[in-house]
Structure formats: structure tokens, C-alpha cells
Short mmCIF file of C-alpha atoms in Angstrom, two decimals:
data_model
loop_
_atom_site.label_atom_id
_atom_site.label_comp_id
_atom_site.label_asym_id
_atom_site.label_seq_id
_atom_site.Cartn_x
_atom_site.Cartn_y
_atom_site.Cartn_z
CA MET A 11 -0.01 0.29 0.13
CA ILE A 12 1.34 3.52 -0.74
CA ASP A 13 2.53 5.23 2.27
CA LEU A 14 0.17 8.33 3.15
CA ASN A 15 2.26 10.12 5.15
CA PHE A 16 2.95 12.80 2.70
CA LEU A 17 5.09 14.70 5.08
CA GLY A 18 6.77 11.49 6.89
CA ARG A 19 9.91 12.02 5.31
CA SER A 20 10.96 14.92 7.91
CA ASN A 21 10.18 15.11 11.31
CA THR A 22 9.62 18.63 12.58
CA LYS A 23 10.23 19.69 16.36
CA ALA A 24 9.20 22.91 17.83
CA LYS A 25 10.90 24.66 20.66
CA LEU A 26 8.62 27.36 22.07
CA LYS A 27 10.38 30.18 23.79
CA LYS A 28 10.37 30.95 27.63
CA THR A 29 8.20 34.05 26.44
CA TYR A 30 5.41 31.42 25.99
CA THR A 31 6.15 28.80 28.53
CA GLU A 32 6.34 31.16 31.27
CA ALA A 33 3.71 33.64 30.27
CA LYS A 34 0.70 34.62 32.34
CA VAL A 35 -2.46 32.91 31.85
CA SER A 36 -4.10 36.00 30.38
CA TYR A 37 -1.36 36.20 27.98
CA LEU A 38 -1.93 32.58 27.08
CA ASN A 39 -5.78 33.21 26.61
CA ARG A 40 -5.18 36.15 24.20
CA ILE A 41 -3.09 33.65 22.05
CA ARG A 42 -5.70 31.17 22.28
CA TRP A 43 -8.28 33.85 21.28
CA ALA A 44 -6.12 34.77 18.43
CA VAL A 45 -5.48 31.48 16.96
CA SER A 46 -9.37 30.98 17.31
CA MET A 47 -9.72 33.84 15.08
CA PHE A 48 -7.94 32.50 12.31
CA TYR A 49 -9.81 29.14 12.56
CA PHE A 50 -12.87 31.31 12.35
CA GLY A 51 -11.50 33.30 9.55
CA MET A 52 -10.88 30.05 7.65
CA GLY A 53 -14.34 28.43 8.09
CA LEU A 54 -16.23 32.00 7.49
CA CYS A 55 -14.32 31.82 3.93
CA PHE A 56 -15.20 28.19 2.89
CA ALA A 57 -18.85 28.91 4.16
CA THR A 58 -19.04 32.21 2.42
CA TRP A 59 -18.14 30.32 -0.86
CA ALA A 60 -20.46 27.34 -0.08
CA SER A 61 -23.53 29.76 0.67
CA ARG A 62 -23.47 31.13 -2.74
CA ILE A 63 -22.62 27.77 -4.85
CA PRO A 64 -26.43 27.42 -6.25
CA ASP A 65 -26.40 31.21 -7.20
CA ILE A 66 -23.11 30.59 -9.10
CA LYS A 67 -24.47 27.38 -10.71
CA THR A 68 -27.55 29.35 -11.90
CA ALA A 69 -25.51 32.27 -13.21
CA LEU A 70 -23.04 29.83 -15.21
CA HIS A 71 -25.88 27.77 -16.43
CA LEU A 72 -24.21 24.55 -14.91
CA SER A 73 -25.83 21.13 -14.80
CA GLU A 74 -25.32 18.84 -11.74
CA GLY A 75 -22.73 17.02 -13.69
CA ASP A 76 -20.94 20.17 -14.77
CA LEU A 77 -21.07 21.42 -11.29
CA GLY A 78 -19.62 18.20 -9.97
CA SER A 79 -16.54 18.23 -12.35
CA ILE A 80 -15.66 21.95 -11.51
CA LEU A 81 -16.03 21.19 -7.55
CA PHE A 82 -13.32 18.62 -8.20
CA ALA A 83 -10.67 21.66 -9.00
CA LEU A 84 -10.86 22.62 -5.20
CA PRO A 85 -9.62 19.43 -3.82
CA LEU A 86 -7.40 18.95 -6.72
CA GLY A 87 -5.54 22.24 -5.67
CA GLN A 88 -5.44 20.87 -1.91
CA LEU A 89 -3.78 17.61 -3.36
CA VAL A 90 -1.21 19.43 -5.48
CA ILE A 91 0.06 21.43 -2.46
CA MET A 92 -0.35 18.89 0.27
CA PRO A 93 3.20 17.27 -0.14
CA PHE A 94 4.68 20.62 0.21
CA SER A 95 2.26 22.24 2.98
CA GLY A 96 4.24 20.81 6.12
CA LYS A 97 7.61 21.54 4.66
CA LEU A 98 7.05 25.12 3.82
CA VAL A 99 5.53 25.63 7.53
CA ALA A 100 8.47 24.08 8.92
CA ARG A 101 11.02 26.00 6.96
CA PHE A 102 9.58 29.45 7.10
CA GLY A 103 7.15 29.11 10.15
CA SER A 104 3.59 28.54 10.79
CA ASN A 105 2.66 31.97 11.54
CA ARG A 106 4.28 33.42 8.51
CA ILE A 107 2.79 30.84 6.55
CA LEU A 108 -0.77 31.23 8.03
CA ILE A 109 -0.66 35.12 7.62
CA PHE A 110 0.61 34.81 4.09
CA ALA A 111 -1.82 31.74 3.00
CA LEU A 112 -4.83 33.09 4.73
CA SER A 113 -4.22 36.65 3.00
CA LEU A 114 -4.36 34.66 -0.39
CA TYR A 115 -7.07 32.29 0.57
CA VAL A 116 -9.29 35.52 1.02
CA PHE A 117 -8.22 37.04 -2.28
CA SER A 118 -8.68 34.00 -4.03
CA MET A 119 -12.22 33.51 -2.68
CA THR A 120 -13.34 37.01 -3.80
CA ASN A 121 -12.35 36.05 -7.33
CA LEU A 122 -14.66 33.22 -7.46
CA GLY A 123 -17.18 35.71 -7.62
CA LEU A 124 -15.90 37.23 -10.74
CA ALA A 125 -16.25 33.86 -12.86
CA VAL A 126 -18.08 34.31 -15.92
CA SER A 127 -17.22 30.79 -17.36
CA ALA A 128 -16.70 27.19 -16.20
CA TRP A 129 -13.19 27.32 -17.02
CA GLN A 130 -12.48 30.25 -14.92
CA LEU A 131 -14.61 29.08 -12.08
CA SER A 132 -12.39 25.86 -12.03
CA LEU A 133 -9.14 27.88 -12.21
CA GLY A 134 -10.48 29.91 -9.20
CA LEU A 135 -11.32 26.92 -7.05
CA PHE A 136 -8.13 25.21 -8.05
CA VAL A 137 -6.00 28.26 -6.30
CA PHE A 138 -8.71 28.62 -3.57
CA GLY A 139 -7.97 24.85 -2.81
CA ILE A 140 -4.08 25.51 -2.81
CA PHE A 141 -4.51 28.49 -0.35
CA GLY A 142 -6.76 26.54 1.74
CA ASN A 143 -4.56 23.60 2.20
CA LEU A 144 -1.46 25.62 3.17
CA SER A 145 -3.84 27.83 5.56
CA ASN A 146 -4.95 24.67 7.31
CA ILE A 147 -1.50 22.98 7.80
CA ALA A 148 -0.22 26.25 9.29
CA VAL A 149 -3.54 27.01 11.37
CA ASN A 150 -3.45 23.35 12.90
CA THR A 151 0.15 23.58 13.78
CA GLN A 152 -0.48 26.91 15.62
CA GLY A 153 -3.22 24.92 17.28
CA VAL A 154 -1.00 22.20 18.50
CA TYR A 155 1.80 24.73 19.81
CA THR A 156 -1.41 26.44 21.64
CA GLU A 157 -2.55 23.13 23.20
CA VAL A 158 1.06 22.29 24.24
CA LEU A 159 1.29 25.84 26.15
CA PHE A 160 -2.23 24.96 27.95
CA LYS A 161 -1.34 21.54 28.78
CA LYS A 162 -4.47 20.33 27.83
CA THR A 163 -6.84 19.30 25.03
CA ILE A 164 -8.19 22.54 23.57
CA MET A 165 -7.97 21.39 19.89
CA SER A 166 -11.80 20.49 19.60
CA SER A 167 -12.59 23.80 20.43
CA PHE A 168 -10.49 25.35 17.65
CA HIS A 169 -12.59 23.04 15.33
CA GLY A 170 -15.77 24.07 17.05
CA MET A 171 -14.88 27.79 16.02
CA TRP A 172 -14.50 26.62 12.39
CA SER A 173 -17.86 24.87 12.50
CA PHE A 174 -19.28 27.89 14.31
CA ALA A 175 -17.66 30.22 11.58
CA GLY A 176 -19.66 28.13 9.06
CA PHE A 177 -23.13 29.01 10.65
CA MET A 178 -22.11 32.61 10.72
CA GLY A 179 -21.01 32.35 7.04
CA ALA A 180 -24.40 30.88 6.28
CA LEU A 181 -26.30 33.59 8.17
CA VAL A 182 -24.57 36.34 6.48
CA GLY A 183 -25.15 34.49 3.11
CA LEU A 184 -28.99 34.75 3.79
CA GLY A 185 -28.69 38.26 4.71
CA MET A 186 -26.78 39.13 1.34
CA LEU A 187 -29.41 37.12 -0.72
CA ALA A 188 -32.36 39.08 1.26
CA PHE A 189 -30.58 42.20 0.01
CA GLU A 190 -30.02 40.85 -3.59
CA LEU A 191 -26.38 41.42 -3.61
CA THR A 192 -24.27 39.48 -6.10
CA PRO A 193 -21.94 36.88 -4.79
CA TYR A 194 -18.76 39.34 -5.76
CA ILE A 195 -19.99 42.07 -3.52
CA HIS A 196 -20.75 39.38 -0.75
CA PHE A 197 -17.32 37.99 -0.94
CA LEU A 198 -15.66 41.49 -0.89
CA ILE A 199 -17.53 42.31 2.73
CA VAL A 200 -16.45 39.02 4.11
CA ALA A 201 -12.74 39.37 2.89
CA GLY A 202 -12.76 42.94 4.74
CA ILE A 203 -14.18 41.42 8.13
CA VAL A 204 -11.58 38.53 7.57
CA PHE A 205 -8.57 40.85 7.05
CA LEU A 206 -9.83 43.26 10.14
CA MET A 207 -9.60 39.81 12.27
CA MET A 208 -6.25 39.14 11.09
CA ALA A 209 -5.00 42.59 11.71
CA PHE A 210 -6.10 42.50 15.33
CA ASN A 211 -4.75 39.07 16.10
CA TYR A 212 -1.81 38.17 13.80
CA LYS A 213 0.85 39.70 16.39
CA PHE A 214 -0.44 36.89 18.91
CA LEU A 215 0.52 34.04 16.81
CA ILE A 216 3.18 31.88 18.28
CA LYS A 217 6.52 31.93 16.84
CA ALA A 218 8.36 28.55 17.39
CA LYS A 219 11.74 27.75 16.46
CA GLU A 220 11.89 24.52 14.37
CA THR A 221 14.42 22.07 13.58
CA ILE A 222 14.04 19.56 10.73
CA GLN A 223 15.38 15.76 10.98
CA THR A 224 15.40 14.00 7.89
CA GLU A 225 14.33 10.66 7.63
CA LYS A 226 14.90 7.89 5.19
CA LYS A 227 11.30 6.36 4.45
CA LYS A 228 10.20 3.76 2.06
CA LEU A 229 7.61 4.66 -0.64
CA PHE A 230 5.71 1.72 0.13
CA SER A 231 4.99 0.49 3.62
CA LYS A 232 2.09 -1.33 5.10
CA PRO A 233 0.12 0.85 7.56
CA ASP A 234 -1.43 -0.66 11.12
CA SER A 235 -4.82 -1.96 9.79
CA ALA A 236 -6.43 -0.55 12.79
CA LEU A 237 -5.55 3.00 11.37
CA ILE A 238 -6.99 1.96 7.90
CA TRP A 239 -10.24 1.10 9.65
CA LEU A 240 -10.31 4.47 11.04
CA GLY A 241 -9.40 6.07 8.17
CA ILE A 242 -12.34 4.53 6.25
CA ILE A 243 -15.04 5.78 9.12
CA GLY A 244 -13.58 9.05 8.55
CA PHE A 245 -13.86 8.69 4.86
CA CYS A 246 -17.52 7.94 5.17
CA CYS A 247 -17.97 10.98 7.65
CA MET A 248 -16.15 13.36 5.51
CA ALA A 249 -17.83 12.41 2.26
CA SER A 250 -21.35 13.18 3.95
CA GLU A 251 -19.81 16.25 5.51
CA GLY A 252 -18.50 17.63 2.11
CA VAL A 253 -21.61 16.43 0.65
CA MET A 254 -23.55 18.87 2.71
CA PHE A 255 -21.16 21.86 2.27
CA ASP A 256 -21.17 21.82 -1.27
CA TRP A 257 -24.75 20.41 -2.40
CA SER A 258 -27.03 21.23 0.40
CA GLY A 259 -27.90 24.51 -1.05
CA VAL A 260 -28.52 22.89 -4.45
CA TYR A 261 -30.74 20.56 -3.09
CA PHE A 262 -32.94 22.90 -1.08
CA LYS A 263 -33.22 24.80 -4.52
CA ASP A 264 -33.77 22.12 -7.16
CA VAL A 265 -35.16 19.34 -5.07
CA ILE A 266 -36.85 20.91 -1.90
CA LYS A 267 -37.72 24.00 -4.03
CA ALA A 268 -37.38 26.36 -1.09
CA PRO A 269 -38.47 30.03 -2.04
CA GLY A 270 -35.83 32.78 -2.34
CA PRO A 271 -33.34 33.41 0.82
CA LEU A 272 -34.86 29.82 2.42
CA VAL A 273 -32.45 27.92 -0.14
CA ILE A 274 -29.68 28.16 2.33
CA LEU A 275 -31.82 26.96 5.35
CA GLY A 276 -30.59 23.31 4.88
CA TYR A 277 -27.02 24.44 5.02
CA THR A 278 -27.40 26.72 7.84
CA SER A 279 -29.10 24.19 9.81
CA PHE A 280 -26.71 21.58 9.20
CA MET A 281 -23.74 24.01 10.24
CA ILE A 282 -25.73 24.92 13.63
CA MET A 283 -26.06 21.34 14.83
CA MET A 284 -22.44 20.56 13.50
CA ALA A 285 -20.91 23.46 15.60
CA GLY A 286 -23.09 22.73 18.71
CA GLY A 287 -22.26 18.94 18.69
CA ARG A 288 -18.27 19.70 18.21
CA PHE A 289 -18.57 21.61 21.53
CA LEU A 290 -20.57 19.32 23.58
CA GLY A 291 -18.84 16.24 21.98
CA ASP A 292 -16.53 15.74 24.83
CA GLY A 293 -19.11 15.66 27.38
CA LEU A 294 -21.36 13.08 25.68
CA ILE A 295 -18.41 10.71 25.11
CA ARG A 296 -17.43 11.04 28.65
CA LYS A 297 -21.13 10.09 29.81
CA PHE A 298 -21.77 7.32 26.90
CA GLY A 299 -18.53 6.14 25.64
CA ARG A 300 -16.89 6.55 22.09
CA LYS A 301 -18.39 3.54 20.65
CA THR A 302 -21.95 4.41 21.64
CA VAL A 303 -21.64 8.01 20.49
CA LEU A 304 -20.00 7.04 17.47
CA GLN A 305 -22.84 4.39 16.33
CA ILE A 306 -25.79 6.57 17.22
CA SER A 307 -23.78 9.38 15.02
CA GLY A 308 -23.62 7.11 11.91
CA ILE A 309 -27.35 6.13 12.24
CA MET A 310 -28.40 9.77 12.71
CA ILE A 311 -26.28 10.57 9.44
CA SER A 312 -28.23 7.82 7.48
CA ALA A 313 -31.68 8.59 8.98
CA GLY A 314 -30.89 12.45 8.17
CA LEU A 315 -30.09 12.04 4.42
CA PHE A 316 -32.82 9.39 4.19
CA THR A 317 -35.57 11.66 5.65
CA ALA A 318 -34.62 14.24 3.14
CA VAL A 319 -34.84 12.17 0.28
CA PHE A 320 -38.29 10.50 1.21
CA PHE A 321 -39.58 13.84 2.20
CA PRO A 322 -38.54 16.71 0.13
CA PHE A 323 -40.36 19.44 1.96
CA VAL A 324 -38.85 22.52 3.76
CA ILE A 325 -39.63 21.63 7.30
CA PRO A 326 -38.62 17.96 7.24
CA ALA A 327 -35.67 18.63 5.18
CA THR A 328 -34.41 20.96 7.37
CA ILE A 329 -34.76 19.00 10.47
CA ALA A 330 -32.95 16.00 8.65
CA PHE A 331 -30.30 18.18 7.83
CA MET A 332 -29.86 19.15 11.56
CA PHE A 333 -29.47 15.36 12.28
CA VAL A 334 -26.60 14.91 9.49
CA GLY A 335 -24.80 17.90 11.20
CA LEU A 336 -25.27 16.61 14.69
CA GLY A 337 -24.17 13.21 13.39
CA VAL A 338 -20.91 14.13 11.55
CA SER A 339 -19.82 16.57 14.45
CA THR A 340 -18.27 13.91 16.90
CA ILE A 341 -16.86 11.35 14.42
CA VAL A 342 -13.48 12.73 13.11
CA PRO A 343 -12.59 14.14 16.02
CA THR A 344 -13.08 11.04 18.14
CA VAL A 345 -11.55 9.05 15.25
CA TYR A 346 -8.47 11.15 15.54
CA SER A 347 -8.62 10.86 19.09
CA VAL A 348 -8.20 7.12 19.12
CA ALA A 349 -5.60 7.13 16.21
CA GLY A 350 -3.32 9.25 18.18
CA LYS A 351 -3.14 6.63 21.02
CA THR A 352 -2.52 3.74 19.02
CA PRO A 353 0.14 1.25 20.32
CA ASN A 354 3.53 1.23 18.77
CA VAL A 355 2.94 3.88 16.16
CA SER A 356 3.77 7.87 16.85
CA PRO A 357 0.85 10.28 17.13
CA SER A 358 2.03 12.12 13.89
CA VAL A 359 2.13 9.01 11.81
CA ALA A 360 -0.94 7.71 12.93
CA LEU A 361 -3.09 10.93 12.47
CA THR A 362 -1.39 11.59 8.93
CA THR A 363 -2.46 8.21 7.66
CA VAL A 364 -5.88 8.46 9.17
CA SER A 365 -6.46 11.99 8.34
CA SER A 366 -5.21 11.27 4.72
CA VAL A 367 -7.56 8.56 3.78
CA SER A 368 -10.45 10.56 5.73
CA PHE A 369 -9.78 13.65 3.57
CA LEU A 370 -10.22 11.43 0.37
CA GLY A 371 -13.72 11.61 1.43
CA PHE A 372 -13.98 15.12 1.60
CA LEU A 373 -12.47 15.32 -1.79
CA MET A 374 -14.23 12.52 -3.77
CA GLY A 375 -17.92 13.04 -1.99
CA PRO A 376 -19.08 16.29 -3.91
CA PRO A 377 -17.67 15.55 -7.13
CA ILE A 378 -19.22 11.91 -7.11
CA ILE A 379 -22.69 13.39 -6.38
CA GLY A 380 -22.74 15.39 -9.24
CA TYR A 381 -22.01 12.39 -11.51
CA ILE A 382 -24.63 10.20 -9.95
CA ALA A 383 -27.06 13.17 -10.00
CA GLU A 384 -26.33 13.43 -13.74
CA LEU A 385 -27.05 9.79 -14.34
CA SER A 386 -30.23 9.53 -12.16
CA SER A 387 -31.14 12.47 -9.89
CA LEU A 388 -29.92 14.41 -7.04
CA ARG A 389 -32.12 12.55 -4.51
CA PHE A 390 -30.85 9.33 -5.49
CA SER A 391 -27.31 10.63 -5.04
CA PHE A 392 -28.03 11.80 -1.51
CA ALA A 393 -29.60 8.31 -0.57
CA PHE A 394 -26.39 6.92 -2.06
CA ILE A 395 -24.08 8.88 0.57
CA GLY A 396 -26.95 7.72 3.30
CA VAL A 397 -25.53 4.56 3.25
CA PHE A 398 -22.34 5.69 4.63
CA GLY A 399 -23.76 6.36 7.89
CA ILE A 400 -25.06 2.73 8.44
CA LEU A 401 -21.38 1.27 7.47
CA ILE A 402 -19.97 4.15 9.92
CA ALA A 403 -22.31 2.34 12.73
CA ILE A 404 -21.30 -1.41 11.52
CA MET A 405 -17.43 -0.36 11.34
CA VAL A 406 -17.63 1.12 14.74
CA SER A 407 -18.82 -1.98 16.39
CA ARG A 408 -15.92 -4.08 14.73
CA ILE A 409 -13.00 -1.83 15.72
CA LYS A 410 -11.32 -2.85 19.59
CA ALA A 411 -9.63 0.26 19.49
CA ILE A 412 -12.99 2.21 20.02
CA GLU A 413 -14.30 1.77 23.28
#
């Protein structure tokens, strides 16, 4: 099997200065807030784009198959930069790369609103994917450094901020639709907001001294089987999540026939429950256990998607998408937590393996939906993804590492 650890050929160690390790709690909280705002900014950009996909699809006269092909440009850009992102962050510092990459991520988002043809939108999404992945590696590196300073797990709250930004992005999108503003004007307004957040918080990003130790690693190696199964669970979850990001608005517009601004109601309800689930997930797992929570989460994904398919009306579909959002909220963070504790495998290698397999679901889900919808219907394609939740529940019951 091909080694999925794209960055495994170099181990990066960071040394935090005493300025941080001996800092007062108030300063550490300011650092945590600054890093949270960069997570929020990234989530806001992605949600802003996702909220206007139906309008851009209509403006460019795209079919479901056309849109599916174009959407593949974004993950292609992410895949192209993925082998280099970690090395760039290690070489130039996560704080510098984050400022640089997020600035260009915001700029590339605004350019998506200027597309007047399919090839322009494809090129714009390709660039958007490149800087999105680079920002993602840099901001998660900052998250790891901050977690070290606090000496407790806080990564889930950072991802919760990303999800909360998704909800806010959908809410802002609803307002922009109500005022009948074009996607470009909408994107420019959001860009101004994100740049302001960056201006007030970039000075509090952690500056860490990094040393790189090169390792010789075979291109072909056999990963731990438990990690592959955890990755497949993540794949099913992130495929469902990616479909909701890119296709929920289109589903509400073309299948549900939601009037006017209500077209993004499904996306909004999904994001609210996903964000809420991530903030509450740790408590639920402590009370009921990982296995039970993951099994229920998988069933909720399937139940939600099947409900939206069989009852294509505004109220049932909105409730259904809330179930999907709550279902996907805890799966990936829990899978990553289990993977990081795999015996005889370093946490970085384990997490990279699992996240790489999982990420493929996020990349492949939306384009596959477009192709299936072109061959049959959008409702059938959502039913197809709905099966993934059942698979998650079955796989969880068979993995001993999840207790």
C-alpha cells in the first residue's frame, strides 16, 4: 500500500520560547483567542463560498454533472500542495505561512465571484484549494503549539470555531441574498471582515523555532490495519460532510424548491448542529462512551439523509439536515483521538495516515454526487451517501480500539 504520510519524510520539532512557556494565563488566553480567530476566518471563507454555490451554478448555467466536475478543482488544488505544505510551514514558520496563505485564501475567494465561465470558476477553485490547504496545515500547527502551552486538550474547541464560522457564514449569506447582493460583493464584504480579524490578532500567533530532521522512508509500507479502518470511518463521515457543504444549497433549491433566501436554510441548520455537536461532543463521550456515540452518530447521518430524500419538503428536510450535522460533528475528532493513542505508532504518523484516508472522502464526495445526479437524480445521490452512516455504525462495532 502506498504510504499516505506525505510529510513523513521529515520530522519537525518545535521549541517554544520561555516568553510563551512562562507567560501569564491572561496572555495565553489572548494567544488562544488569536488562534481561534484564524480558525474562524478560514471557516468563514469556506462557508461564504459554499453559501453561494447555487447562485453561481444558476448564473453559469451549469448542470449537476458540470458542477460536480468543477468542484473537483478545489480538492485537486489541495492535493497538489499537500506534499509541500508541511515542509513550507517547517521552513518558514507556521505564523508567517498562516498570514501569507490566509491572505491569499481570502483574495482567491473574492475572485470566485468574478467567474463568468466554467473554466474561470475551475481555475479559481484550484487556487482556492491550494491556499486553503496551506492555511489548514499552518493553523493546525498553531493549534498544536497552543495546546502544548495550555497542557490540556483544546483542539476540539478550535475546530468548533471553524464550524461556528460555517454557521455565521451561512447566516451572512442569508442576509446577502435578502438584499440581493451579487456573490462578488458578498465575497468582498466577508474579505474585509477577515482581514480586520487578521490585523487585530496576527501579533499573537506563536513564533516557534523549528528544527528539521530528515528520515529515509520507503515509498511503500503497510500501515496499521486499525488505522486504515479508522481512516475509512473518517472517509465515510467526511464524504457526508463534504456533500452537505457543497450540495445542500443546491438540494434545497432544485429538489426542495425552497423559496428565495430559504435556499440556504438546509446548509444553515446543518452547520448549527455540527458546531453545537463539536462543542458538546467531549461531554457526551465521557457520559456514554466513544463506541455508543459513534454508532448513534452514524445512524443519525443515514436517518437524516434518507428523511431528506423521502420527504423533500422545507420543514422535514431542515430537521433532517440538522440530524446530519449532529451526526458528523463528533466522528472525525473522535477517530483522530483514538488514532493518536495507537500502540507502537507515533501520534503524528497515525494521525497523518487516518487524516489522509479521511480527507479523500471530503475530496471525492461532492464530485461523485454530481456524477450520480447526472446519471439519475440528486435525490438518489443523497440516498447513496446516506448508506455511509450505516457503514460507520457497523465498522465502529467491529474495531476494538474504539471503546
